[in-house]
PDB file of C-alpha atoms in Angstrom:
ATOM      1  CA  MET N 215     -13.849 -92.127  -3.000  1.00 43.00           C
ATOM      2  CA  CYS N 216     -11.952 -91.379   0.175  1.00 47.00           C
ATOM      3  CA  ARG N 217      -9.955 -88.353   1.072  1.00 53.00           C
ATOM      4  CA  PHE N 218      -6.789 -88.144   3.068  1.00 51.00           C
ATOM      5  CA  ILE N 219      -5.061 -84.988   4.208  1.00 50.00           C
ATOM      6  CA  SER N 220      -1.849 -84.709   6.143  1.00 47.00           C
ATOM      7  CA  ILE N 221      -0.381 -81.835   8.063  1.00 43.00           C
ATOM      8  CA  TYR N 222       3.098 -81.925   9.496  1.00 40.00           C
ATOM      9  CA  THR N 223       3.914 -78.899  11.600  1.00 35.00           C
ATOM     10  CA  ILE N 224       7.359 -77.946  12.737  1.00 31.00           C
ATOM     11  CA  PHE N 225       6.967 -74.891  14.939  1.00 29.00           C
ATOM     12  CA  ILE N 226       5.408 -72.437  12.471  1.00 25.00           C
ATOM     13  CA  SER N 227       5.930 -74.320   9.189  1.00 27.00           C
ATOM     14  CA  ILE N 228       2.870 -76.173   7.941  1.00 29.00           C
ATOM     15  CA  PHE N 229       2.882 -78.541   4.992  1.00 29.00           C
ATOM     16  CA  LEU N 230      -0.422 -79.671   3.551  1.00 29.00           C
ATOM     17  CA  THR N 231      -1.115 -82.371   1.049  1.00 29.00           C
ATOM     18  CA  ASN N 232      -4.424 -83.509  -0.271  1.00 32.00           C
ATOM     19  CA  THR N 233      -4.429 -86.941  -1.841  1.00 32.00           C
ATOM     20  CA  GLY N 234      -7.426 -88.741  -3.303  1.00 32.00           C
ATOM     21  CA  CYS N 235      -7.765 -92.499  -3.497  1.00 35.00           C
ATOM     22  CA  GLU N 236     -10.159 -95.123  -4.628  1.00 31.00           C
ATOM     23  CA  SER N 237     -11.557 -97.622  -2.217  1.00 31.00           C
ATOM     24  CA  THR N 238     -14.299-100.169  -1.883  1.00 30.00           C
ATOM     25  CA  LYS N 239     -17.377 -98.588  -0.346  1.00 30.00           C
ATOM     26  CA  SER N 240     -19.653-100.363   2.016  1.00 31.00           C
ATOM     27  CA  SER N 241     -22.631 -98.328   0.883  1.00 31.00           C
ATOM     28  CA  GLY N 242     -23.806 -96.950  -2.413  1.00 27.00           C
ATOM     29  CA  SER N 243     -23.726 -93.316  -1.323  1.00 25.00           C
ATOM     30  CA  GLY N 244     -20.699 -91.275  -2.304  1.00 24.00           C
ATOM     31  CA  THR N 245     -18.630 -89.231   0.051  1.00 24.00           C
ATOM     32  CA  SER N 246     -16.868 -86.178  -1.241  1.00 23.00           C
ATOM     33  CA  GLY N 247     -15.486 -84.554   1.859  1.00 26.00           C
ATOM     34  CA  ARG N 248     -17.341 -81.371   1.139  1.00 24.00           C
ATOM     35  CA  THR N 249     -20.193 -79.916   3.079  1.00 22.00           C
ATOM     36  CA  THR N 250     -22.656 -77.400   1.870  1.00 22.00           C
ATOM     37  CA  GLY N 251     -22.661 -74.078   3.646  1.00 26.00           C
ATOM     38  CA  LYS N 252     -25.688 -72.272   4.932  1.00 27.00           C
ATOM     39  CA  GLU N 253     -27.824 -71.080   2.104  1.00 29.00           C
ATOM     40  CA  SER N 254     -29.545 -67.748   2.353  1.00 28.00           C
ATOM     41  CA  SER N 255     -32.560 -66.549   0.504  1.00 30.00           C
ATOM     42  CA  THR N 256     -33.769 -62.994   0.280  1.00 31.00           C
ATOM     43  CA  LYS N 257     -37.389 -61.938   0.409  1.00 33.00           C
ATOM     44  CA  THR N 258     -38.375 -58.442  -0.561  1.00 35.00           C
ATOM     45  CA  THR N 259     -41.417 -56.666   0.764  1.00 38.00           C
ATOM     46  CA  SER N 260     -42.616 -53.263  -0.275  1.00 44.00           C
ATOM     47  CA  GLU N 261     -41.191 -51.686   2.889  1.00 47.00           C
ATOM     48  CA  LYS N 262     -37.966 -53.518   3.694  1.00 49.00           C
ATOM     49  CA  LYS N 263     -35.671 -56.295   2.627  1.00 43.00           C
ATOM     50  CA  VAL N 264     -35.678 -59.349   4.939  1.00 40.00           C
ATOM     51  CA  VAL N 265     -32.920 -61.955   4.837  1.00 38.00           C
ATOM     52  CA  VAL N 266     -34.054 -65.433   5.809  1.00 37.00           C
ATOM     53  CA  THR N 267     -31.323 -67.902   6.758  1.00 37.00           C
ATOM     54  CA  PRO N 268     -32.595 -71.392   7.544  1.00 38.00           C
ATOM     55  CA  SER N 269     -30.870 -73.130  10.389  1.00 47.00           C
ATOM     56  CA  THR N 270     -28.452 -75.867   9.480  1.00 53.00           C
ATOM     57  CA  PRO N 271     -29.936 -79.262  10.313  1.00 48.00           C
ATOM     58  CA  VAL N 272     -28.213 -80.936  13.206  1.00 54.00           C
ATOM     59  CA  VAL N 273     -26.246 -83.975  12.132  1.00 72.00           C
ATOM     60  CA  GLU N 274     -25.608 -86.417  14.938  1.00 88.00           C
ATOM     61  CA  ALA N 275     -22.487 -88.513  15.269  1.00 92.00           C
ATOM     62  CA  ASN N 276     -21.024 -91.042  17.664  1.00 94.00           C
ATOM     63  CA  LEU N 277     -17.471 -91.907  18.584  1.00 94.00           C
ATOM     64  CA  ALA N 278     -16.070 -95.237  17.447  1.00 95.00           C
ATOM     65  CA  PRO N 279     -13.506 -96.218  20.113  1.00 95.00           C
ATOM     66  CA  GLY N 280     -13.079 -99.710  18.678  1.00 96.00           C
ATOM     67  CA  LEU N 281     -11.865 -98.253  15.397  1.00 97.00           C
ATOM     68  CA  GLU N 282      -9.602 -95.840  17.293  1.00 98.00           C
ATOM     69  CA  ARG N 283      -7.873 -98.769  19.037  1.00 98.00           C
ATOM     70  CA  GLN N 284      -7.532-100.624  15.725  1.00 98.00           C
ATOM     71  CA  VAL N 285      -5.917 -97.579  14.065  1.00 98.00           C
ATOM     72  CA  LEU N 286      -3.453 -97.214  16.953  1.00 98.00           C
ATOM     73  CA  ASP N 287      -2.573-100.914  16.840  1.00 98.00           C
ATOM     74  CA  LEU N 288      -2.078-100.835  13.067  1.00 98.00           C
ATOM     75  CA  VAL N 289       0.042 -97.670  13.178  1.00 98.00           C
ATOM     76  CA  ASN N 290       2.210 -99.125  15.955  1.00 98.00           C
ATOM     77  CA  ASP N 291       2.523-102.412  14.032  1.00 98.00           C
ATOM     78  CA  TYR N 292       3.721-100.392  11.032  1.00 98.00           C
ATOM     79  CA  ARG N 293       6.186 -98.406  13.188  1.00 98.00           C
ATOM     80  CA  LYS N 294       7.555-101.689  14.543  1.00 98.00           C
ATOM     81  CA  THR N 295       8.436-102.810  10.990  1.00 98.00           C
ATOM     82  CA  LYS N 296      10.492 -99.607  10.705  1.00 98.00           C
ATOM     83  CA  LYS N 297      12.176-100.280  14.093  1.00 98.00           C
ATOM     84  CA  LEU N 298      10.446 -97.234  15.618  1.00 98.00           C
ATOM     85  CA  ALA N 299       9.136 -96.987  19.162  1.00 98.00           C
ATOM     86  CA  PRO N 300       5.367 -97.422  19.536  1.00 98.00           C
ATOM     87  CA  LEU N 301       3.294 -94.281  19.999  1.00 98.00           C
ATOM     88  CA  GLN N 302       1.766 -93.757  23.426  1.00 98.00           C
ATOM     89  CA  ASN N 303      -1.860 -92.708  23.579  1.00 97.00           C
ATOM     90  CA  ASN N 304      -2.269 -89.339  25.299  1.00 98.00           C
ATOM     91  CA  ALA N 305      -5.639 -88.264  26.712  1.00 97.00           C
ATOM     92  CA  ALA N 306      -5.231 -84.555  25.842  1.00 97.00           C
ATOM     93  CA  ILE N 307      -4.283 -85.341  22.248  1.00 98.00           C
ATOM     94  CA  GLU N 308      -7.047 -87.939  21.972  1.00 98.00           C
ATOM     95  CA  TYR N 309      -9.557 -85.333  23.169  1.00 97.00           C
ATOM     96  CA  GLN N 310      -8.521 -82.953  20.380  1.00 98.00           C
ATOM     97  CA  ALA N 311      -8.543 -85.728  17.739  1.00 98.00           C
ATOM     98  CA  ARG N 312     -12.025 -86.856  18.798  1.00 97.00           C
ATOM     99  CA  ARG N 313     -13.312 -83.305  18.884  1.00 97.00           C
ATOM    100  CA  HIS N 314     -11.959 -82.615  15.387  1.00 97.00           C
ATOM    101  CA  SER N 315     -13.479 -85.810  13.963  1.00 97.00           C
ATOM    102  CA  MET N 316     -16.799 -84.998  15.648  1.00 96.00           C
ATOM    103  CA  ASP N 317     -16.777 -81.455  14.223  1.00 96.00           C
ATOM    104  CA  MET N 318     -16.131 -82.811  10.716  1.00 96.00           C
ATOM    105  CA  GLY N 319     -18.651 -85.631  11.102  1.00 95.00           C
ATOM    106  CA  THR N 320     -21.401 -83.290  12.274  1.00 94.00           C
ATOM    107  CA  HIS N 321     -20.574 -80.784   9.528  1.00 93.00           C
ATOM    108  CA  ARG N 322     -19.683 -78.020  11.984  1.00 94.00           C
ATOM    109  CA  ILE N 323     -16.535 -77.611   9.924  1.00 94.00           C
ATOM    110  CA  PRO N 324     -15.557 -78.925   6.501  1.00 94.00           C
ATOM    111  CA  PHE N 325     -13.330 -81.961   6.101  1.00 96.00           C
ATOM    112  CA  GLY N 326      -9.716 -80.899   6.527  1.00 96.00           C
ATOM    113  CA  HIS N 327      -7.501 -79.211   9.066  1.00 94.00           C
ATOM    114  CA  GLN N 328      -9.553 -76.201  10.067  1.00 95.00           C
ATOM    115  CA  GLY N 329      -8.678 -75.203  13.635  1.00 96.00           C
ATOM    116  CA  LEU N 330      -5.278 -76.920  13.589  1.00 96.00           C
ATOM    117  CA  SER N 331      -3.538 -73.927  15.169  1.00 96.00           C
ATOM    118  CA  PHE N 332      -5.945 -74.183  18.129  1.00 97.00           C
ATOM    119  CA  ARG N 333      -5.275 -77.912  18.472  1.00 97.00           C
ATOM    120  CA  ILE N 334      -1.518 -77.313  18.369  1.00 97.00           C
ATOM    121  CA  LYS N 335      -1.739 -74.617  21.048  1.00 97.00           C
ATOM    122  CA  TYR N 336      -3.928 -76.832  23.267  1.00 97.00           C
ATOM    123  CA  ILE N 337      -1.567 -79.797  22.912  1.00 98.00           C
ATOM    124  CA  GLN N 338       1.500 -77.682  23.609  1.00 97.00           C
ATOM    125  CA  GLU N 339      -0.163 -76.419  26.796  1.00 97.00           C
ATOM    126  CA  LYS N 340      -1.315 -79.880  27.986  1.00 97.00           C
ATOM    127  CA  VAL N 341       1.616 -82.075  26.907  1.00 97.00           C
ATOM    128  CA  PRO N 342       4.841 -80.923  28.594  1.00 94.00           C
ATOM    129  CA  GLY N 343       7.645 -80.356  26.107  1.00 94.00           C
ATOM    130  CA  ALA N 344       5.494 -80.864  22.986  1.00 96.00           C
ATOM    131  CA  THR N 345       6.915 -78.654  20.251  1.00 95.00           C
ATOM    132  CA  ILE N 346       6.165 -80.593  17.081  1.00 96.00           C
ATOM    133  CA  VAL N 347       2.668 -81.710  16.085  1.00 97.00           C
ATOM    134  CA  GLY N 348       1.491 -83.621  13.020  1.00 97.00           C
ATOM    135  CA  GLU N 349      -2.020 -84.522  11.912  1.00 98.00           C
ATOM    136  CA  ASN N 350      -3.537 -87.051   9.513  1.00 98.00           C
ATOM    137  CA  VAL N 351      -7.223 -87.065   8.626  1.00 98.00           C
ATOM    138  CA  ALA N 352      -9.359 -89.292   6.416  1.00 97.00           C
ATOM    139  CA  PHE N 353     -12.997 -89.927   5.724  1.00 96.00           C
ATOM    140  CA  GLY N 354     -15.141 -92.436   3.942  1.00 95.00           C
ATOM    141  CA  ASN N 355     -16.717 -95.815   4.515  1.00 93.00           C
ATOM    142  CA  LEU N 356     -13.367 -97.339   5.391  1.00 95.00           C
ATOM    143  CA  SER N 357     -12.022 -99.915   7.798  1.00 97.00           C
ATOM    144  CA  ALA N 358      -9.150 -99.014  10.118  1.00 98.00           C
ATOM    145  CA  LYS N 359      -6.891-101.160   7.935  1.00 98.00           C
ATOM    146  CA  ALA N 360      -7.928 -99.275   4.782  1.00 98.00           C
ATOM    147  CA  VAL N 361      -7.255 -95.904   6.421  1.00 98.00           C
ATOM    148  CA  VAL N 362      -3.822 -96.886   7.717  1.00 98.00           C
ATOM    149  CA  SER N 363      -2.936 -98.492   4.353  1.00 98.00           C
ATOM    150  CA  GLY N 364      -3.966 -95.293   2.578  1.00 97.00           C
ATOM    151  CA  TRP N 365      -1.831 -93.219   4.917  1.00 97.00           C
ATOM    152  CA  ILE N 366       1.147 -95.537   4.362  1.00 98.00           C
ATOM    153  CA  LYS N 367       0.821 -95.081   0.579  1.00 98.00           C
ATOM    154  CA  SER N 368       0.860 -91.279   0.944  1.00 97.00           C
ATOM    155  CA  THR N 369       4.286 -89.678   1.392  1.00 97.00           C
ATOM    156  CA  GLU N 370       3.132 -86.950   3.778  1.00 95.00           C
ATOM    157  CA  HIS N 371       0.950 -89.257   5.869  1.00 96.00           C
ATOM    158  CA  ARG N 372       3.723 -91.821   6.060  1.00 98.00           C
ATOM    159  CA  LYS N 373       6.102 -89.043   7.128  1.00 97.00           C
ATOM    160  CA  ASN N 374       3.872 -88.425  10.171  1.00 97.00           C
ATOM    161  CA  MET N 375       3.526 -92.142  10.904  1.00 98.00           C
ATOM    162  CA  GLU N 376       7.309 -92.627  10.743  1.00 98.00           C
ATOM    163  CA  GLY N 377       8.083 -89.349  12.504  1.00 97.00           C
ATOM    164  CA  ASN N 378      10.075 -89.007  15.669  1.00 97.00           C
ATOM    165  CA  PHE N 379       6.877 -88.695  17.696  1.00 98.00           C
ATOM    166  CA  LYS N 380       6.231 -90.067  21.163  1.00 98.00           C
ATOM    167  CA  TYR N 381       2.500 -89.400  21.693  1.00 98.00           C
ATOM    168  CA  THR N 382      -0.642 -89.773  19.672  1.00 98.00           C
ATOM    169  CA  GLY N 383      -4.368 -89.348  19.949  1.00 98.00           C
ATOM    170  CA  ILE N 384      -6.942 -90.828  17.578  1.00 98.00           C
ATOM    171  CA  GLY N 385     -10.545 -89.818  17.080  1.00 98.00           C
ATOM    172  CA  VAL N 386     -13.042 -91.641  14.875  1.00 98.00           C
ATOM    173  CA  THR N 387     -16.631 -90.529  14.414  1.00 97.00           C
ATOM    174  CA  ARG N 388     -19.495 -92.231  12.602  1.00 95.00           C
ATOM    175  CA  ASN N 389     -22.338 -89.886  11.714  1.00 93.00           C
ATOM    176  CA  MET N 390     -25.988 -90.751  11.068  1.00 90.00           C
ATOM    177  CA  GLN N 391     -25.276 -91.038   7.336  1.00 89.00           C
ATOM    178  CA  ASN N 392     -22.796 -93.818   8.254  1.00 90.00           C
ATOM    179  CA  GLN N 393     -19.815 -91.718   7.162  1.00 94.00           C
ATOM    180  CA  LEU N 394     -16.595 -92.196   9.119  1.00 97.00           C
ATOM    181  CA  TYR N 395     -14.193 -89.357   9.939  1.00 97.00           C
ATOM    182  CA  PHE N 396     -10.687 -90.191  11.202  1.00 98.00           C
ATOM    183  CA  THR N 397      -8.159 -87.902  12.880  1.00 98.00           C
ATOM    184  CA  GLN N 398      -4.767 -88.943  14.178  1.00 98.00           C
ATOM    185  CA  ILE N 399      -2.620 -86.330  15.876  1.00 98.00           C
ATOM    186  CA  PHE N 400       1.061 -86.920  16.629  1.00 98.00           C
ATOM    187  CA  ALA N 401       3.240 -84.955  19.080  1.00 98.00           C
ATOM    188  CA  ARG N 402       6.675 -84.830  20.650  1.00 96.00           C
TER     189      ARG N 402
END
């Protein structure tokens, strides 16, 4: 199972879709896009109640710049078939996309668009004239081609890919469980 989510933001309006898909997995373990929160247990003594909260194990992850380049190439190839200008990679947007993928991959945040308003604000401050921002995310044991194909099949993802955007940033993270997290942010 893979999960794709798309956000297309026009000023304050945010549209969110959540589309599931089936794909071929490269490993036998399933990915659901959900993380478990911190679990708390309560111990009671005769004098006082003590709450014990175990620390969340650290999950390590690494960036996958090769996959990022492949996603950009595939998205620009798709845009070319629609007679659209290629997207230009932007370092500030790429930083936010990588950071978001890393946060999802290390389970600091759940899979999705948490923190999007911060990313939008950051991009609008760093990219002169940026007023519209869109975001696509995906996760699973997928190739770049499978992710881009999945986004093309989804109306909301395709809307971002075909949007009147000029800049993009892509972040792909592979965590120690070999799960991949993809974020592509679009801006103009």
